[in-house]
Amino acid sequence: MRQVRQSAPSLVGMVPYDPKYMKTETLLSANESAYPVPDEVRAAIQRRIETLDFHRYPDPLANGLRQLIAQWHGVKVANVLCGNGGDELLFDIFVAWGGPQRKVLNFPPTFSVYETNAELTGTQVVNLPREEGTWRIDVDKACERLAQGDIDIVVLTSPNNPTGNATALEDIRRILDASDALVLVDEAYGEFGGQSAISLLDEYENLLILHTFSKAYRCAGIRLGYLIGASSVITEFKKVRQPYSVDAISQIIGEEVVSARALFDEGIVQAKKGRAELIAQLEDIPNVTVYASDANFIMFKTQFAMRVWQELNERFSVLVRDVSGDPRLPDCLRVTVGTTEENSRFIEALRAVLTETGSQR
Ligand SMILES: *Cc1c(COP(=O)(O)O)cnc(C)c1O
């Protein structure tokens, strides 16, 4: 067999992203919604898909959906760009504003995809770690670093994944004022808490906001996300995006979901209620440290986290996310808020596992 030459140098030593999905009864690892799309929305989607002419390419910019998203958020169509999941748009940011000799300011511990995309595009990562425990960003230090003028992208996740905390709007404003770097505010969990930065758009050309249909809008199985930013910024993204990245079916689903978005509010209310209950129950368990959350998940610290993660899965079929591989998050796990039933199954399983692992030592 003829051998193939080596792949790009940027891939050496890289490990592919693995969400560590497993067949589990209680799936609380990926921050999806606990609820499916409401039946009436499903029915409307089905009716439209039945007559879809999918021998034709879709509208490249998903203009029907763009229009609805723009009206929803009180911006112009030119301020919106849809993508194949938020993840595609997160990659495009590094193609459009990153690259060799360019730098991104990052606030770990945070979503690992940013650093991966930086590596893939040869963008240098400047890390300013969050404060341990509160997981707040150090705004003074960030502004100081930005004043050097060499940062091209800032990635600020609010609420942050996996720590759960949102960043105050005044802090975001200070970051925006500190330089002309493109500041991405990743609001993938914005519906669950924190203040949206959308209200700052009129004042800042350097502000870009990411939203997704995967979390509050219960559509992780299709891939759909969008950016909101200045039209001059959106124009640059049009240059780098895959022309047909949002397929016709996703466009239809997106349109129906946005049109019926009020029907999704109940799920958001339930997630917030479940979050408060879960936090109270976790705080009640000895040797567990719980961190505040503005999202639909909670990070907590426990002894022997890897073992706890494994036993939750193997013995109770409860899957949470092990984030303890991050050197800044030793012994930390992340649990998604599920249905009331799923939440109690998780708490019961965790209590059982901790009682046993505790008594064995
Ligand atoms: C889930 C998530 C996204 C978006 O994910 P998609 O499913 O690709 O839309 C973006 N940022 C963060 C921090 C997330 O957790």
Short mmCIF file of C-alpha atoms and ligand atoms in Angstrom, two decimals:
data_model
loop_
_atom_site.label_atom_id
_atom_site.label_comp_id
_atom_site.label_asym_id
_atom_site.label_seq_id
_atom_site.Cartn_x
_atom_site.Cartn_y
_atom_site.Cartn_z
CA MET A 1 0.00 0.00 0.00
CA ARG A 2 1.34 3.44 -0.87
CA GLN A 3 1.82 5.50 2.24
CA VAL A 4 0.52 9.00 2.73
CA ARG A 5 2.75 11.84 3.82
CA GLN A 6 2.32 13.40 7.26
CA SER A 7 -0.61 15.66 8.04
CA ALA A 8 -0.15 19.34 8.91
CA PRO A 9 2.38 20.09 11.68
CA SER A 10 -0.37 21.70 13.78
CA LEU A 11 -1.95 18.26 14.25
CA VAL A 12 1.10 16.62 15.79
CA GLY A 13 0.28 15.46 19.31
CA MET A 14 -3.31 16.67 19.08
CA VAL A 15 -6.12 14.48 20.46
CA PRO A 16 -9.54 14.58 18.72
CA TYR A 17 -12.43 16.07 20.73
CA ASP A 18 -14.30 13.32 22.53
CA PRO A 19 -17.55 14.22 24.32
CA LYS A 20 -17.26 10.84 26.13
CA TYR A 21 -20.83 9.90 25.33
CA MET A 22 -21.94 6.52 26.65
CA LYS A 23 -25.16 4.65 26.65
CA THR A 24 -26.65 5.77 29.92
CA GLU A 25 -30.10 6.02 31.44
CA THR A 26 -29.54 9.37 33.08
CA LEU A 27 -27.65 11.60 30.68
CA LEU A 28 -26.45 14.70 32.52
CA SER A 29 -23.13 15.30 30.81
CA ALA A 30 -23.67 17.55 27.80
CA ASN A 31 -25.79 20.49 29.03
CA GLU A 32 -28.60 19.69 26.63
CA SER A 33 -32.18 20.56 27.53
CA ALA A 34 -33.95 17.93 29.60
CA TYR A 35 -37.05 18.43 27.47
CA PRO A 36 -37.81 17.68 23.83
CA VAL A 37 -39.16 20.31 21.40
CA PRO A 38 -42.92 20.78 22.13
CA ASP A 39 -45.26 18.60 20.05
CA GLU A 40 -46.95 21.49 18.25
CA VAL A 41 -43.58 22.82 17.10
CA ARG A 42 -42.56 19.33 15.95
CA ALA A 43 -45.80 19.05 13.98
CA ALA A 44 -45.22 22.40 12.26
CA ILE A 45 -41.66 21.35 11.37
CA GLN A 46 -42.88 18.04 9.96
CA ARG A 47 -45.46 19.72 7.73
CA ARG A 48 -42.82 21.97 6.21
CA ILE A 49 -40.25 19.22 5.71
CA GLU A 50 -42.81 17.14 3.80
CA THR A 51 -42.88 19.66 0.98
CA LEU A 52 -39.19 20.62 1.08
CA ASP A 53 -37.45 20.58 -2.33
CA PHE A 54 -34.17 19.24 -1.09
CA HIS A 55 -32.81 18.48 -4.53
CA ARG A 56 -31.99 22.22 -4.43
CA TYR A 57 -29.28 23.90 -2.35
CA PRO A 58 -30.50 25.81 0.68
CA ASP A 59 -30.44 29.60 0.98
CA PRO A 60 -26.70 30.10 1.71
CA LEU A 61 -27.24 32.75 4.39
CA ALA A 62 -30.48 31.30 5.79
CA ASN A 63 -32.12 34.69 5.26
CA GLY A 64 -35.59 33.65 6.45
CA LEU A 65 -34.15 32.49 9.76
CA ARG A 66 -31.76 35.46 9.94
CA GLN A 67 -34.73 37.80 9.59
CA LEU A 68 -36.60 36.13 12.46
CA ILE A 69 -33.52 36.15 14.71
CA ALA A 70 -32.90 39.83 13.92
CA GLN A 71 -36.51 40.78 14.83
CA TRP A 72 -36.29 38.74 18.02
CA HIS A 73 -33.20 40.55 19.27
CA GLY A 74 -34.07 44.00 17.88
CA VAL A 75 -31.15 44.17 15.43
CA LYS A 76 -30.84 44.30 11.63
CA VAL A 77 -30.49 41.27 9.35
CA ALA A 78 -26.96 42.46 8.53
CA ASN A 79 -26.04 42.01 12.21
CA VAL A 80 -26.84 38.27 12.22
CA LEU A 81 -25.03 35.26 10.82
CA CYS A 82 -26.15 31.63 11.21
CA GLY A 83 -23.79 28.69 11.41
CA ASN A 84 -23.65 24.89 11.63
CA GLY A 85 -23.83 24.93 15.40
CA GLY A 86 -22.08 27.51 17.52
CA ASP A 87 -18.99 25.34 17.08
CA GLU A 88 -18.64 26.20 13.38
CA LEU A 89 -18.80 29.91 14.17
CA LEU A 90 -16.23 29.46 16.95
CA PHE A 91 -13.88 28.04 14.34
CA ASP A 92 -14.62 30.84 11.87
CA ILE A 93 -13.63 33.42 14.49
CA PHE A 94 -10.10 32.04 14.49
CA VAL A 95 -9.97 31.94 10.69
CA ALA A 96 -11.25 35.51 10.38
CA TRP A 97 -9.45 37.24 13.29
CA GLY A 98 -6.75 34.74 14.29
CA GLY A 99 -3.92 32.98 12.46
CA PRO A 100 -0.13 33.01 12.68
CA GLN A 101 1.28 36.12 14.38
CA ARG A 102 -2.13 36.78 15.92
CA LYS A 103 -3.17 36.38 19.56
CA VAL A 104 -6.27 35.39 21.53
CA LEU A 105 -6.84 36.35 25.15
CA ASN A 106 -8.50 33.44 26.96
CA PHE A 107 -9.83 33.04 30.53
CA PRO A 108 -9.37 29.44 31.70
CA PRO A 109 -10.81 27.27 33.05
CA THR A 110 -13.27 27.54 30.18
CA PHE A 111 -14.59 25.76 27.06
CA SER A 112 -11.66 23.81 25.58
CA VAL A 113 -12.77 24.36 21.97
CA TYR A 114 -11.28 27.89 21.91
CA GLU A 115 -7.74 26.68 22.56
CA THR A 116 -8.13 23.84 20.07
CA ASN A 117 -9.25 26.27 17.37
CA ALA A 118 -6.36 28.57 18.22
CA GLU A 119 -3.90 25.70 17.80
CA LEU A 120 -5.44 24.62 14.50
CA THR A 121 -5.13 28.13 13.07
CA GLY A 122 -1.70 28.89 14.54
CA THR A 123 -3.13 31.59 16.80
CA GLN A 124 -1.12 32.23 19.96
CA VAL A 125 -3.09 31.79 23.20
CA VAL A 126 -2.57 34.26 26.06
CA ASN A 127 -4.17 32.76 29.17
CA LEU A 128 -5.34 34.86 32.12
CA PRO A 129 -6.67 32.33 34.65
CA ARG A 130 -9.92 33.02 36.49
CA GLU A 131 -9.92 33.46 40.27
CA GLU A 132 -10.13 30.02 41.92
CA GLY A 133 -13.51 29.46 43.56
CA THR A 134 -15.44 32.49 42.30
CA TRP A 135 -14.13 31.82 38.76
CA ARG A 136 -14.30 35.56 38.03
CA ILE A 137 -12.04 37.02 35.41
CA ASP A 138 -9.46 39.55 36.61
CA VAL A 139 -10.71 42.60 34.73
CA ASP A 140 -7.83 44.87 35.84
CA LYS A 141 -5.23 42.41 34.61
CA ALA A 142 -7.14 41.82 31.38
CA CYS A 143 -7.32 45.56 30.65
CA GLU A 144 -3.64 45.93 31.45
CA ARG A 145 -2.77 43.11 29.06
CA LEU A 146 -5.08 44.51 26.36
CA ALA A 147 -3.41 47.93 26.66
CA GLN A 148 -0.29 46.43 25.08
CA GLY A 149 -2.31 46.46 21.87
CA ASP A 150 -1.25 43.08 20.45
CA ILE A 151 -4.36 41.01 21.25
CA ASP A 152 -6.60 40.31 18.23
CA ILE A 153 -9.40 38.25 19.83
CA VAL A 154 -10.80 38.07 23.37
CA VAL A 155 -13.02 35.10 24.25
CA LEU A 156 -15.28 35.64 27.22
CA THR A 157 -17.85 32.97 28.05
CA SER A 158 -20.81 34.19 30.07
CA PRO A 159 -22.13 32.14 31.77
CA ASN A 160 -18.84 30.27 31.66
CA ASN A 161 -18.56 26.56 30.89
CA PRO A 162 -17.70 24.51 32.98
CA THR A 163 -17.62 26.82 36.03
CA GLY A 164 -21.17 28.18 35.56
CA ASN A 165 -20.70 31.85 36.53
CA ALA A 166 -21.68 34.83 34.39
CA THR A 167 -19.56 37.97 33.92
CA ALA A 168 -21.13 41.32 34.88
CA LEU A 169 -22.03 43.63 32.00
CA GLU A 170 -19.87 46.40 33.48
CA ASP A 171 -16.84 44.09 33.36
CA ILE A 172 -17.57 43.23 29.73
CA ARG A 173 -17.83 46.94 28.98
CA ARG A 174 -14.40 47.57 30.52
CA ILE A 175 -12.88 44.80 28.37
CA LEU A 176 -14.52 46.30 25.27
CA ASP A 177 -13.17 49.76 26.18
CA ALA A 178 -9.63 48.48 26.74
CA SER A 179 -8.67 47.81 23.10
CA ASP A 180 -9.92 47.30 19.54
CA ALA A 181 -9.61 43.49 19.74
CA LEU A 182 -12.67 41.53 18.62
CA VAL A 183 -14.39 40.52 21.87
CA LEU A 184 -16.48 37.37 21.56
CA VAL A 185 -19.03 37.00 24.34
CA ASP A 186 -20.12 33.37 24.17
CA GLU A 187 -23.68 33.36 25.54
CA ALA A 188 -24.44 29.70 24.82
CA TYR A 189 -26.10 29.58 28.27
CA GLY A 190 -27.30 33.19 28.34
CA GLU A 191 -30.98 32.23 28.60
CA PHE A 192 -30.36 30.67 32.02
CA GLY A 193 -28.73 33.65 33.72
CA GLY A 194 -26.49 36.68 33.52
CA GLN A 195 -27.14 39.81 31.43
CA SER A 196 -26.86 39.65 27.65
CA ALA A 197 -24.25 41.89 26.04
CA ILE A 198 -26.65 42.55 23.13
CA SER A 199 -27.59 45.87 24.76
CA LEU A 200 -24.00 47.08 24.17
CA LEU A 201 -23.99 46.43 20.42
CA ASP A 202 -24.84 50.03 19.43
CA GLU A 203 -21.71 51.29 21.20
CA TYR A 204 -19.11 48.70 20.22
CA GLU A 205 -18.05 47.60 16.76
CA ASN A 206 -15.60 45.20 18.48
CA LEU A 207 -18.36 43.21 20.23
CA LEU A 208 -19.51 39.86 18.87
CA ILE A 209 -22.07 37.63 20.58
CA LEU A 210 -22.61 33.89 20.09
CA HIS A 211 -25.91 32.12 20.72
CA THR A 212 -26.93 28.53 20.07
CA PHE A 213 -30.11 26.49 19.59
CA SER A 214 -28.46 23.56 21.42
CA LYS A 215 -29.21 24.44 25.03
CA ALA A 216 -32.33 26.44 26.02
CA TYR A 217 -33.92 25.83 22.60
CA ARG A 218 -33.60 22.03 22.80
CA CYS A 219 -32.03 21.49 19.36
CA ALA A 220 -28.56 20.03 20.03
CA GLY A 221 -29.31 17.24 17.53
CA ILE A 222 -29.47 19.63 14.60
CA ARG A 223 -26.51 21.95 14.34
CA LEU A 224 -27.55 25.58 14.60
CA GLY A 225 -26.04 28.66 16.19
CA TYR A 226 -25.69 32.34 15.34
CA LEU A 227 -23.52 35.40 15.76
CA ILE A 228 -24.76 38.91 16.44
CA GLY A 229 -22.35 41.75 15.77
CA ALA A 230 -21.61 44.88 13.76
CA SER A 231 -22.41 44.47 10.05
CA SER A 232 -18.74 45.23 9.24
CA VAL A 233 -17.72 42.25 11.40
CA ILE A 234 -20.41 39.95 9.98
CA THR A 235 -19.13 40.78 6.47
CA GLU A 236 -15.71 39.38 7.37
CA PHE A 237 -17.31 36.16 8.57
CA LYS A 238 -19.16 35.80 5.27
CA LYS A 239 -15.74 35.58 3.62
CA VAL A 240 -14.61 32.56 5.62
CA ARG A 241 -17.79 30.57 6.27
CA GLN A 242 -18.77 27.44 4.36
CA PRO A 243 -21.39 28.75 1.90
CA TYR A 244 -24.04 26.09 2.61
CA SER A 245 -23.19 25.20 6.19
CA VAL A 246 -26.77 25.56 7.45
CA ASP A 247 -28.82 22.91 5.66
CA ALA A 248 -32.43 23.41 4.61
CA ILE A 249 -33.88 21.23 7.36
CA SER A 250 -32.02 23.10 10.08
CA GLN A 251 -33.23 26.39 8.61
CA ILE A 252 -36.84 25.19 8.80
CA ILE A 253 -36.42 23.94 12.37
CA GLY A 254 -34.74 27.19 13.40
CA GLU A 255 -37.56 29.26 11.90
CA GLU A 256 -40.26 27.26 13.66
CA VAL A 257 -38.42 27.35 16.99
CA VAL A 258 -37.87 31.11 16.87
CA SER A 259 -41.52 31.69 15.88
CA ALA A 260 -42.70 29.56 18.82
CA ARG A 261 -39.97 30.59 21.26
CA ALA A 262 -42.41 31.48 24.05
CA LEU A 263 -43.18 27.76 24.32
CA PHE A 264 -39.59 27.14 25.42
CA ASP A 265 -39.73 29.52 28.38
CA GLU A 266 -41.21 26.89 30.69
CA GLY A 267 -38.16 24.65 30.15
CA ILE A 268 -35.87 27.54 31.08
CA VAL A 269 -37.89 28.26 34.24
CA GLN A 270 -37.78 24.56 35.15
CA ALA A 271 -34.00 24.40 34.62
CA LYS A 272 -33.47 27.37 36.93
CA LYS A 273 -35.73 25.84 39.56
CA GLY A 274 -33.96 22.48 39.26
CA ARG A 275 -30.61 24.26 39.51
CA ALA A 276 -31.54 25.88 42.84
CA GLU A 277 -32.80 22.56 44.20
CA LEU A 278 -29.72 20.66 43.05
CA ILE A 279 -27.37 23.24 44.53
CA ALA A 280 -29.16 23.02 47.89
CA GLN A 281 -29.00 19.22 47.82
CA LEU A 282 -25.32 19.15 46.83
CA GLU A 283 -24.46 21.64 49.59
CA ASP A 284 -26.05 19.21 51.99
CA ILE A 285 -23.62 16.40 51.12
CA PRO A 286 -20.44 16.24 53.26
CA ASN A 287 -17.11 16.81 51.47
CA VAL A 288 -18.76 18.30 48.39
CA THR A 289 -17.97 21.90 47.36
CA VAL A 290 -20.58 23.45 45.09
CA TYR A 291 -19.93 26.45 42.84
CA ALA A 292 -22.53 29.09 42.03
CA SER A 293 -24.16 28.77 38.62
CA ASP A 294 -26.01 31.01 36.17
CA ALA A 295 -26.29 28.17 33.64
CA ASN A 296 -28.22 24.89 33.22
CA PHE A 297 -25.38 22.94 34.85
CA ILE A 298 -23.47 22.94 38.12
CA MET A 299 -19.81 22.33 38.82
CA PHE A 300 -18.86 20.70 42.10
CA LYS A 301 -15.77 19.34 43.76
CA THR A 302 -15.55 16.04 45.58
CA GLN A 303 -12.89 13.61 46.77
CA PHE A 304 -11.72 10.98 44.28
CA ALA A 305 -13.70 12.59 41.45
CA MET A 306 -12.57 10.19 38.73
CA ARG A 307 -13.67 7.22 40.77
CA VAL A 308 -16.95 8.89 41.68
CA TRP A 309 -17.58 9.65 37.99
CA GLN A 310 -16.93 6.04 37.08
CA GLU A 311 -19.15 4.57 39.79
CA LEU A 312 -22.01 6.93 39.02
CA ASN A 313 -21.85 5.62 35.48
CA GLU A 314 -21.19 1.95 36.03
CA ARG A 315 -23.39 1.29 39.02
CA PHE A 316 -26.18 3.84 38.62
CA SER A 317 -26.12 4.56 34.88
CA VAL A 318 -25.79 8.28 35.62
CA LEU A 319 -23.43 10.12 33.29
CA VAL A 320 -21.96 13.45 34.39
CA ARG A 321 -18.96 15.26 32.91
CA ASP A 322 -15.52 14.72 34.41
CA VAL A 323 -13.74 18.06 34.07
CA SER A 324 -10.95 17.12 36.50
CA GLY A 325 -8.56 16.63 33.58
CA ASP A 326 -8.17 20.43 33.56
CA PRO A 327 -5.21 21.15 35.86
CA ARG A 328 -7.12 24.13 37.26
CA LEU A 329 -10.11 21.95 38.20
CA PRO A 330 -8.75 19.05 40.25
CA ASP A 331 -11.52 16.73 41.48
CA CYS A 332 -14.26 18.71 39.76
CA LEU A 333 -17.31 17.24 38.05
CA ARG A 334 -20.06 19.00 36.11
CA VAL A 335 -23.70 17.93 36.16
CA THR A 336 -26.41 19.17 33.81
CA VAL A 337 -29.74 20.09 35.38
CA GLY A 338 -32.20 17.43 34.22
CA THR A 339 -35.84 16.68 34.93
CA THR A 340 -36.90 16.50 38.59
CA GLU A 341 -36.68 12.73 38.36
CA GLU A 342 -33.21 12.72 36.78
CA ASN A 343 -31.96 15.20 39.39
CA SER A 344 -33.08 13.01 42.27
CA ARG A 345 -31.62 9.90 40.65
CA PHE A 346 -28.31 11.74 40.40
CA ILE A 347 -28.36 12.98 44.01
CA GLU A 348 -29.28 9.54 45.34
CA ALA A 349 -26.53 7.89 43.31
CA LEU A 350 -23.96 10.48 44.39
CA ARG A 351 -24.87 10.06 48.05
CA ALA A 352 -24.53 6.30 47.74
CA VAL A 353 -21.19 6.47 45.92
CA LEU A 354 -19.71 9.01 48.34
CA THR A 355 -20.83 7.11 51.44
CA GLU A 356 -19.12 3.98 50.16
CA THR A 357 -15.91 5.52 48.78
CA GLY A 358 -15.67 7.53 52.01
CA SER A 359 -16.04 4.53 54.30
CA GLN A 360 -13.50 2.48 52.35
CA ARG A 361 -10.67 4.87 53.23
C1 LIG B 1 -22.61 24.26 23.88
C2 LIG B 1 -21.69 25.39 23.73
C3 LIG B 1 -21.58 26.13 22.53
C4 LIG B 1 -22.34 25.85 21.27
O1 LIG B 1 -22.44 24.56 20.90
P1 LIG B 1 -23.19 24.14 19.57
O2 LIG B 1 -23.96 22.95 19.97
O3 LIG B 1 -22.12 23.86 18.57
O4 LIG B 1 -24.06 25.27 19.13
C5 LIG B 1 -20.73 27.21 22.51
N1 LIG B 1 -20.04 27.58 23.58
C6 LIG B 1 -20.12 26.92 24.74
C7 LIG B 1 -19.33 27.41 25.89
C8 LIG B 1 -20.93 25.80 24.85
O5 LIG B 1 -20.96 25.12 25.99
#
